[in-house]
PDB file of C-alpha atoms in Angstrom:
ATOM      1  CA  GLU A  20       0.000   0.000   0.000  1.00 80.00           C
ATOM      2  CA  ILE A  21       1.313   3.405  -0.993  1.00 87.00           C
ATOM      3  CA  VAL A  22       1.946   5.953   1.751  1.00 94.00           C
ATOM      4  CA  LEU A  23       2.166   9.666   0.953  1.00 97.00           C
ATOM      5  CA  THR A  24       4.346  11.966   3.024  1.00 98.00           C
ATOM      6  CA  GLN A  25       4.163  15.741   2.712  1.00 98.00           C
ATOM      7  CA  SER A  26       6.804  18.156   3.885  1.00 96.00           C
ATOM      8  CA  PRO A  27       7.141  20.458   5.570  1.00 97.00           C
ATOM      9  CA  GLY A  28       4.136  20.208   7.859  1.00 96.00           C
ATOM     10  CA  THR A  29       3.954  23.985   8.065  1.00 97.00           C
ATOM     11  CA  LEU A  30       5.577  26.567   5.832  1.00 96.00           C
ATOM     12  CA  SER A  31       5.755  30.109   7.161  1.00 96.00           C
ATOM     13  CA  LEU A  32       6.271  32.658   4.400  1.00 96.00           C
ATOM     14  CA  SER A  33       5.338  36.187   3.384  1.00 95.00           C
ATOM     15  CA  PRO A  34       3.368  37.439   0.401  1.00 95.00           C
ATOM     16  CA  GLY A  35       5.570  37.641  -2.666  1.00 96.00           C
ATOM     17  CA  GLU A  36       7.810  34.781  -1.591  1.00 97.00           C
ATOM     18  CA  ARG A  37       8.169  31.445  -3.349  1.00 97.00           C
ATOM     19  CA  ALA A  38       6.657  28.328  -1.776  1.00 97.00           C
ATOM     20  CA  THR A  39       7.957  24.835  -2.461  1.00 98.00           C
ATOM     21  CA  LEU A  40       5.899  21.921  -1.142  1.00 98.00           C
ATOM     22  CA  SER A  41       6.951  18.289  -1.324  1.00 98.00           C
ATOM     23  CA  CYS A  42       4.945  15.089  -1.653  1.00 98.00           C
ATOM     24  CA  ARG A  43       6.789  11.774  -1.498  1.00 98.00           C
ATOM     25  CA  ALA A  44       5.229   8.367  -2.195  1.00 97.00           C
ATOM     26  CA  SER A  45       6.494   5.113  -0.731  1.00 96.00           C
ATOM     27  CA  GLN A  46       6.023   3.452  -4.137  1.00 94.00           C
ATOM     28  CA  SER A  47       5.952   4.783  -7.657  1.00 94.00           C
ATOM     29  CA  VAL A  48       2.684   6.544  -8.539  1.00 94.00           C
ATOM     30  CA  SER A  49       1.267   4.872 -11.626  1.00 91.00           C
ATOM     31  CA  ASN A  50       0.689   7.058 -14.692  1.00 93.00           C
ATOM     32  CA  ASN A  51       1.798  10.050 -12.599  1.00 93.00           C
ATOM     33  CA  TYR A  52      -1.735  10.147 -11.192  1.00 96.00           C
ATOM     34  CA  LEU A  53      -0.762  12.762  -8.630  1.00 97.00           C
ATOM     35  CA  ALA A  54      -2.986  15.732  -7.813  1.00 98.00           C
ATOM     36  CA  TRP A  55      -2.615  18.792  -5.612  1.00 98.00           C
ATOM     37  CA  TYR A  56      -5.482  20.510  -3.824  1.00 98.00           C
ATOM     38  CA  GLN A  57      -5.809  23.756  -1.898  1.00 98.00           C
ATOM     39  CA  GLN A  58      -8.212  23.968   1.040  1.00 98.00           C
ATOM     40  CA  LYS A  59      -9.302  27.008   3.006  1.00 97.00           C
ATOM     41  CA  PRO A  60     -11.303  26.855   6.266  1.00 95.00           C
ATOM     42  CA  GLY A  61     -14.912  25.865   5.756  1.00 94.00           C
ATOM     43  CA  GLN A  62     -14.421  25.093   2.065  1.00 97.00           C
ATOM     44  CA  ALA A  63     -14.105  21.961  -0.012  1.00 97.00           C
ATOM     45  CA  PRO A  64     -10.701  21.133  -1.452  1.00 97.00           C
ATOM     46  CA  ARG A  65      -9.974  22.910  -4.740  1.00 97.00           C
ATOM     47  CA  LEU A  66      -8.134  21.015  -7.462  1.00 97.00           C
ATOM     48  CA  LEU A  67      -4.965  22.841  -8.545  1.00 98.00           C
ATOM     49  CA  ILE A  68      -2.864  20.256 -10.392  1.00 98.00           C
ATOM     50  CA  TYR A  69      -3.563  16.841 -11.898  1.00 97.00           C
ATOM     51  CA  GLY A  70      -1.319  14.403 -13.706  1.00 96.00           C
ATOM     52  CA  ALA A  71       1.550  15.783 -11.582  1.00 97.00           C
ATOM     53  CA  SER A  72       1.986  18.897 -13.716  1.00 97.00           C
ATOM     54  CA  SER A  73      -1.235  19.917 -15.490  1.00 97.00           C
ATOM     55  CA  ARG A  74      -3.029  22.948 -14.089  1.00 98.00           C
ATOM     56  CA  ALA A  75      -6.756  22.575 -13.586  1.00 97.00           C
ATOM     57  CA  THR A  76      -9.102  24.975 -15.328  1.00 95.00           C
ATOM     58  CA  GLY A  77      -8.953  28.507 -13.951  1.00 96.00           C
ATOM     59  CA  ILE A  78      -5.866  27.963 -11.806  1.00 97.00           C
ATOM     60  CA  PRO A  79      -3.357  30.867 -11.976  1.00 97.00           C
ATOM     61  CA  ASP A  80      -0.021  30.110 -13.584  1.00 96.00           C
ATOM     62  CA  ARG A  81       1.862  30.961 -10.387  1.00 97.00           C
ATOM     63  CA  PHE A  82       0.925  27.394  -9.362  1.00 98.00           C
ATOM     64  CA  SER A  83       3.025  24.677 -10.967  1.00 98.00           C
ATOM     65  CA  GLY A  84       3.530  20.988 -10.346  1.00 98.00           C
ATOM     66  CA  SER A  85       6.480  18.795 -11.172  1.00 98.00           C
ATOM     67  CA  GLY A  86       7.935  15.402 -10.468  1.00 97.00           C
ATOM     68  CA  SER A  87       7.392  11.780 -11.345  1.00 96.00           C
ATOM     69  CA  GLY A  88       7.673   8.340  -9.831  1.00 95.00           C
ATOM     70  CA  THR A  89       7.850   8.906  -6.082  1.00 96.00           C
ATOM     71  CA  ASP A  90       8.830  12.568  -5.698  1.00 98.00           C
ATOM     72  CA  PHE A  91       6.528  15.456  -6.518  1.00 98.00           C
ATOM     73  CA  THR A  92       6.621  19.187  -5.921  1.00 98.00           C
ATOM     74  CA  LEU A  93       4.064  21.978  -5.901  1.00 98.00           C
ATOM     75  CA  THR A  94       5.561  25.415  -6.422  1.00 98.00           C
ATOM     76  CA  ILE A  95       3.797  28.721  -5.878  1.00 97.00           C
ATOM     77  CA  SER A  96       6.039  31.232  -7.588  1.00 96.00           C
ATOM     78  CA  ARG A  97       4.913  34.368  -5.731  1.00 96.00           C
ATOM     79  CA  LEU A  98       2.522  33.997  -2.839  1.00 97.00           C
ATOM     80  CA  GLU A  99      -0.627  36.071  -2.951  1.00 97.00           C
ATOM     81  CA  PRO A 100      -2.602  36.735   0.271  1.00 96.00           C
ATOM     82  CA  GLU A 101      -5.301  34.298  -0.857  1.00 96.00           C
ATOM     83  CA  ASP A 102      -2.762  31.460  -1.214  1.00 97.00           C
ATOM     84  CA  PHE A 103      -2.344  30.987   2.530  1.00 94.00           C
ATOM     85  CA  ALA A 104      -4.141  27.686   3.052  1.00 97.00           C
ATOM     86  CA  VAL A 105      -3.584  23.948   3.479  1.00 98.00           C
ATOM     87  CA  TYR A 106      -2.341  21.959   0.491  1.00 98.00           C
ATOM     88  CA  TYR A 107      -2.914  18.232  -0.002  1.00 98.00           C
ATOM     89  CA  CYS A 108      -1.443  15.860  -2.526  1.00 98.00           C
ATOM     90  CA  GLN A 109      -3.401  12.823  -3.681  1.00 97.00           C
ATOM     91  CA  GLN A 110      -2.471   9.786  -5.684  1.00 97.00           C
ATOM     92  CA  TYR A 111      -5.632   8.929  -7.576  1.00 95.00           C
ATOM     93  CA  GLY A 112      -4.640   5.710  -9.306  1.00 91.00           C
ATOM     94  CA  SER A 113      -5.206   2.364  -7.667  1.00 86.00           C
ATOM     95  CA  SER A 114      -6.139   2.629  -3.974  1.00 87.00           C
ATOM     96  CA  PRO A 115      -6.528   6.440  -3.996  1.00 95.00           C
ATOM     97  CA  LEU A 116      -4.893   8.138  -1.058  1.00 96.00           C
ATOM     98  CA  PHE A 117      -4.342  11.670   0.252  1.00 97.00           C
ATOM     99  CA  GLY A 118      -1.274  13.052   1.952  1.00 97.00           C
ATOM    100  CA  PRO A 119      -1.518  14.632   5.416  1.00 97.00           C
ATOM    101  CA  GLY A 120      -1.218  18.187   4.105  1.00 98.00           C
ATOM    102  CA  THR A 121       1.102  21.180   4.325  1.00 98.00           C
ATOM    103  CA  LYS A 122      -0.120  24.395   5.895  1.00 97.00           C
ATOM    104  CA  VAL A 123       1.180  27.564   4.291  1.00 97.00           C
ATOM    105  CA  ASP A 124       0.810  30.436   6.690  1.00 94.00           C
ATOM    106  CA  ILE A 125       2.107  33.917   7.181  1.00 85.00           C
TER     107      ILE A 125
ATOM    108  CA  GLN B   4     -22.437  25.332 -14.307  1.00 94.00           C
ATOM    109  CA  VAL B   5     -21.979  21.999 -12.593  1.00 96.00           C
ATOM    110  CA  GLN B   6     -23.102  21.972  -8.989  1.00 97.00           C
ATOM    111  CA  LEU B   7     -23.205  19.207  -6.397  1.00 98.00           C
ATOM    112  CA  GLN B   8     -25.133  19.357  -3.137  1.00 98.00           C
ATOM    113  CA  GLU B   9     -24.986  16.830  -0.315  1.00 98.00           C
ATOM    114  CA  SER B  10     -27.939  16.186   1.967  1.00 98.00           C
ATOM    115  CA  GLY B  11     -28.776  13.823   4.808  1.00 96.00           C
ATOM    116  CA  PRO B  12     -28.908  13.479   8.582  1.00 96.00           C
ATOM    117  CA  GLY B  13     -26.234  15.275  10.532  1.00 96.00           C
ATOM    118  CA  LEU B  14     -26.422  12.826  13.428  1.00 98.00           C
ATOM    119  CA  VAL B  15     -26.351   9.041  13.222  1.00 98.00           C
ATOM    120  CA  LYS B  16     -26.347   6.553  16.090  1.00 98.00           C
ATOM    121  CA  PRO B  17     -23.551   3.996  16.458  1.00 97.00           C
ATOM    122  CA  SER B  18     -24.212   0.688  14.637  1.00 97.00           C
ATOM    123  CA  GLU B  19     -26.769   2.336  12.336  1.00 98.00           C
ATOM    124  CA  THR B  20     -26.432   3.170   8.637  1.00 98.00           C
ATOM    125  CA  LEU B  21     -25.261   6.571   7.418  1.00 98.00           C
ATOM    126  CA  SER B  22     -27.175   7.633   4.310  1.00 98.00           C
ATOM    127  CA  LEU B  23     -26.348  10.681   2.201  1.00 98.00           C
ATOM    128  CA  THR B  24     -27.518  11.930  -1.186  1.00 98.00           C
ATOM    129  CA  CYS B  25     -25.701  14.106  -3.702  1.00 98.00           C
ATOM    130  CA  ALA B  26     -27.918  16.089  -6.058  1.00 98.00           C
ATOM    131  CA  VAL B  27     -26.218  17.117  -9.292  1.00 97.00           C
ATOM    132  CA  SER B  28     -27.276  20.066 -11.442  1.00 97.00           C
ATOM    133  CA  GLY B  29     -25.830  21.471 -14.635  1.00 97.00           C
ATOM    134  CA  TYR B  30     -24.647  18.093 -15.952  1.00 96.00           C
ATOM    135  CA  SER B  31     -26.207  14.696 -16.463  1.00 95.00           C
ATOM    136  CA  ILE B  32     -24.597  11.893 -14.489  1.00 95.00           C
ATOM    137  CA  ASN B  33     -25.273   9.666 -17.493  1.00 92.00           C
ATOM    138  CA  SER B  34     -23.138  11.841 -19.762  1.00 93.00           C
ATOM    139  CA  GLY B  35     -19.836  10.733 -18.319  1.00 89.00           C
ATOM    140  CA  PHE B  36     -17.180  11.290 -15.669  1.00 95.00           C
ATOM    141  CA  TYR B  37     -16.793   9.473 -12.382  1.00 96.00           C
ATOM    142  CA  TRP B  38     -18.906  10.467  -9.399  1.00 97.00           C
ATOM    143  CA  GLY B  39     -18.102   9.648  -5.835  1.00 97.00           C
ATOM    144  CA  TRP B  40     -17.582  10.377  -2.175  1.00 98.00           C
ATOM    145  CA  ILE B  41     -14.660  11.620  -0.122  1.00 98.00           C
ATOM    146  CA  ARG B  42     -14.662  12.349   3.589  1.00 98.00           C
ATOM    147  CA  GLN B  43     -12.595  14.559   5.852  1.00 98.00           C
ATOM    148  CA  PHE B  44     -12.063  13.680   9.484  1.00 97.00           C
ATOM    149  CA  PRO B  45     -12.078  16.266  12.291  1.00 95.00           C
ATOM    150  CA  GLY B  46      -8.287  16.088  12.382  1.00 86.00           C
ATOM    151  CA  LYS B  47      -8.418  17.177   8.698  1.00 89.00           C
ATOM    152  CA  GLY B  48      -7.258  13.952   7.052  1.00 94.00           C
ATOM    153  CA  LEU B  49      -8.996  13.148   3.749  1.00 97.00           C
ATOM    154  CA  GLU B  50     -10.158   9.671   2.702  1.00 97.00           C
ATOM    155  CA  TRP B  51     -11.519   8.489  -0.645  1.00 97.00           C
ATOM    156  CA  ILE B  52     -14.632   6.384  -0.047  1.00 98.00           C
ATOM    157  CA  GLY B  53     -15.636   5.245  -3.507  1.00 97.00           C
ATOM    158  CA  SER B  54     -17.052   6.177  -6.903  1.00 97.00           C
ATOM    159  CA  PHE B  55     -19.009   4.962  -9.914  1.00 95.00           C
ATOM    160  CA  TYR B  56     -19.239   5.446 -13.665  1.00 94.00           C
ATOM    161  CA  ARG B  57     -22.348   5.650 -15.802  1.00 84.00           C
ATOM    162  CA  SER B  58     -21.714   2.101 -17.009  1.00 75.00           C
ATOM    163  CA  GLY B  59     -22.583   0.915 -13.537  1.00 83.00           C
ATOM    164  CA  ASP B  60     -19.020   0.113 -12.510  1.00 92.00           C
ATOM    165  CA  THR B  61     -18.380   0.914  -8.876  1.00 95.00           C
ATOM    166  CA  TYR B  62     -15.097   1.342  -7.044  1.00 96.00           C
ATOM    167  CA  TYR B  63     -14.688   1.216  -3.284  1.00 96.00           C
ATOM    168  CA  ASN B  64     -11.928   1.881  -0.794  1.00 96.00           C
ATOM    169  CA  PRO B  65     -10.824  -1.622   0.269  1.00 94.00           C
ATOM    170  CA  SER B  66     -10.840  -0.576   3.914  1.00 95.00           C
ATOM    171  CA  LEU B  67     -14.534   0.349   3.699  1.00 96.00           C
ATOM    172  CA  LYS B  68     -15.749  -2.028   1.017  1.00 94.00           C
ATOM    173  CA  SER B  69     -17.660  -4.335   3.355  1.00 96.00           C
ATOM    174  CA  ARG B  70     -19.732  -1.414   4.678  1.00 97.00           C
ATOM    175  CA  VAL B  71     -20.180   0.900   1.664  1.00 98.00           C
ATOM    176  CA  THR B  72     -22.742   1.033  -1.100  1.00 97.00           C
ATOM    177  CA  ILE B  73     -22.974   3.781  -3.712  1.00 96.00           C
ATOM    178  CA  SER B  74     -26.167   3.858  -5.739  1.00 95.00           C
ATOM    179  CA  VAL B  75     -27.538   6.057  -8.507  1.00 94.00           C
ATOM    180  CA  ASP B  76     -30.930   7.508  -9.356  1.00 94.00           C
ATOM    181  CA  THR B  77     -30.566   8.766 -12.911  1.00 92.00           C
ATOM    182  CA  SER B  78     -34.165   9.965 -13.044  1.00 94.00           C
ATOM    183  CA  LYS B  79     -33.341  12.477 -10.319  1.00 96.00           C
ATOM    184  CA  ASN B  80     -29.718  12.983 -11.422  1.00 96.00           C
ATOM    185  CA  GLN B  81     -28.444  12.131  -7.991  1.00 97.00           C
ATOM    186  CA  PHE B  82     -26.427   9.456  -6.256  1.00 97.00           C
ATOM    187  CA  SER B  83     -26.273   8.158  -2.741  1.00 97.00           C
ATOM    188  CA  LEU B  84     -23.886   6.800  -0.145  1.00 98.00           C
ATOM    189  CA  ASN B  85     -24.793   4.163   2.418  1.00 98.00           C
ATOM    190  CA  LEU B  86     -22.252   3.329   5.118  1.00 98.00           C
ATOM    191  CA  SER B  87     -23.371   0.632   7.513  1.00 97.00           C
ATOM    192  CA  SER B  88     -22.410  -0.226  11.099  1.00 97.00           C
ATOM    193  CA  VAL B  89     -21.022   3.220  11.803  1.00 98.00           C
ATOM    194  CA  THR B  90     -18.888   4.113  14.799  1.00 98.00           C
ATOM    195  CA  ALA B  91     -17.526   7.378  16.154  1.00 97.00           C
ATOM    196  CA  ALA B  92     -14.566   6.920  13.800  1.00 97.00           C
ATOM    197  CA  ASP B  93     -16.935   7.614  10.892  1.00 98.00           C
ATOM    198  CA  THR B  94     -17.587  11.148  12.138  1.00 98.00           C
ATOM    199  CA  ALA B  95     -16.469  13.409   9.294  1.00 98.00           C
ATOM    200  CA  VAL B  96     -17.426  15.959   6.699  1.00 98.00           C
ATOM    201  CA  TYR B  97     -18.654  14.025   3.681  1.00 98.00           C
ATOM    202  CA  TYR B  98     -18.107  15.477   0.202  1.00 98.00           C
ATOM    203  CA  CYS B  99     -19.463  14.337  -3.134  1.00 98.00           C
ATOM    204  CA  ALA B 100     -17.371  15.114  -6.201  1.00 98.00           C
ATOM    205  CA  ARG B 101     -16.932  14.581  -9.934  1.00 97.00           C
ATOM    206  CA  GLY B 102     -13.676  13.413 -11.411  1.00 95.00           C
ATOM    207  CA  SER B 103     -11.850  12.126 -14.446  1.00 91.00           C
ATOM    208  CA  THR B 104     -10.853   8.838 -12.814  1.00 93.00           C
ATOM    209  CA  PRO B 105     -12.335   6.530 -10.159  1.00 94.00           C
ATOM    210  CA  GLY B 106     -10.023   8.196  -7.629  1.00 92.00           C
ATOM    211  CA  ILE B 107     -11.688  11.515  -8.575  1.00 90.00           C
ATOM    212  CA  ALA B 108      -9.061  14.354  -9.069  1.00 89.00           C
ATOM    213  CA  GLY B 109     -11.856  16.668 -10.110  1.00 90.00           C
ATOM    214  CA  SER B 110     -12.741  20.324  -9.982  1.00 92.00           C
ATOM    215  CA  TYR B 111     -16.352  19.908  -8.950  1.00 97.00           C
ATOM    216  CA  TRP B 112     -17.119  19.210  -5.314  1.00 98.00           C
ATOM    217  CA  GLY B 113     -20.105  19.725  -3.082  1.00 98.00           C
ATOM    218  CA  GLN B 114     -19.798  22.030  -0.092  1.00 97.00           C
ATOM    219  CA  GLY B 115     -19.685  19.051   2.270  1.00 98.00           C
ATOM    220  CA  THR B 116     -21.947  17.908   5.069  1.00 98.00           C
ATOM    221  CA  LEU B 117     -20.901  17.090   8.621  1.00 98.00           C
ATOM    222  CA  VAL B 118     -22.072  13.745   9.932  1.00 98.00           C
ATOM    223  CA  THR B 119     -21.575  13.011  13.610  1.00 98.00           C
ATOM    224  CA  VAL B 120     -21.883   9.488  14.957  1.00 98.00           C
ATOM    225  CA  SER B 121     -23.080   9.603  18.534  1.00 97.00           C
ATOM    226  CA  SER B 122     -25.748   8.134  20.745  1.00 95.00           C
TER     227      SER B 122
END
């Protein structure tokens, strides 16, 4: 069974800075079926990235995903005030599973 | 635009069955995509519960498979979740969602509904 680990647990940054979030899988993610979501309090998760690197519809280009196999990264090039939230990765192939999340706060 | 809306009891007694419905508007379930359920525990962890495709194929989380049933009512364009023999560990916010694969990875989610299991 795949296990997803996200690091760091919390990332403290300022608006305008670059954020780099990591998601590591214990086994290779098939077909690069790796997604990233953003969640704000009281809201449903919002899909940002699918297929490891494809931006979902309407997602600003400051969000980018990269990686393959077992190591994946979500990069926010310049943090906007609305980007402070919790970010989850998910492998959505066989036995879909979410990571524990990374909180990006000020 | 596509909208999903969960409904159902907010409180369920231990050992009983949790039943939720997801009403879909703006898109016909029969037209495609995968439709399913994901839950989020109070500690914020997310868990995929299961999904289905218009063909009738269903997909369940192996850890819940013995207790979960997802059914569809195409005449009402809605689908349902039944989770039997619930315990306090099933307390969570339950989301319905649409995705491109059985594991979901989709942009359309309901707002979520909190279900508490307690006597």
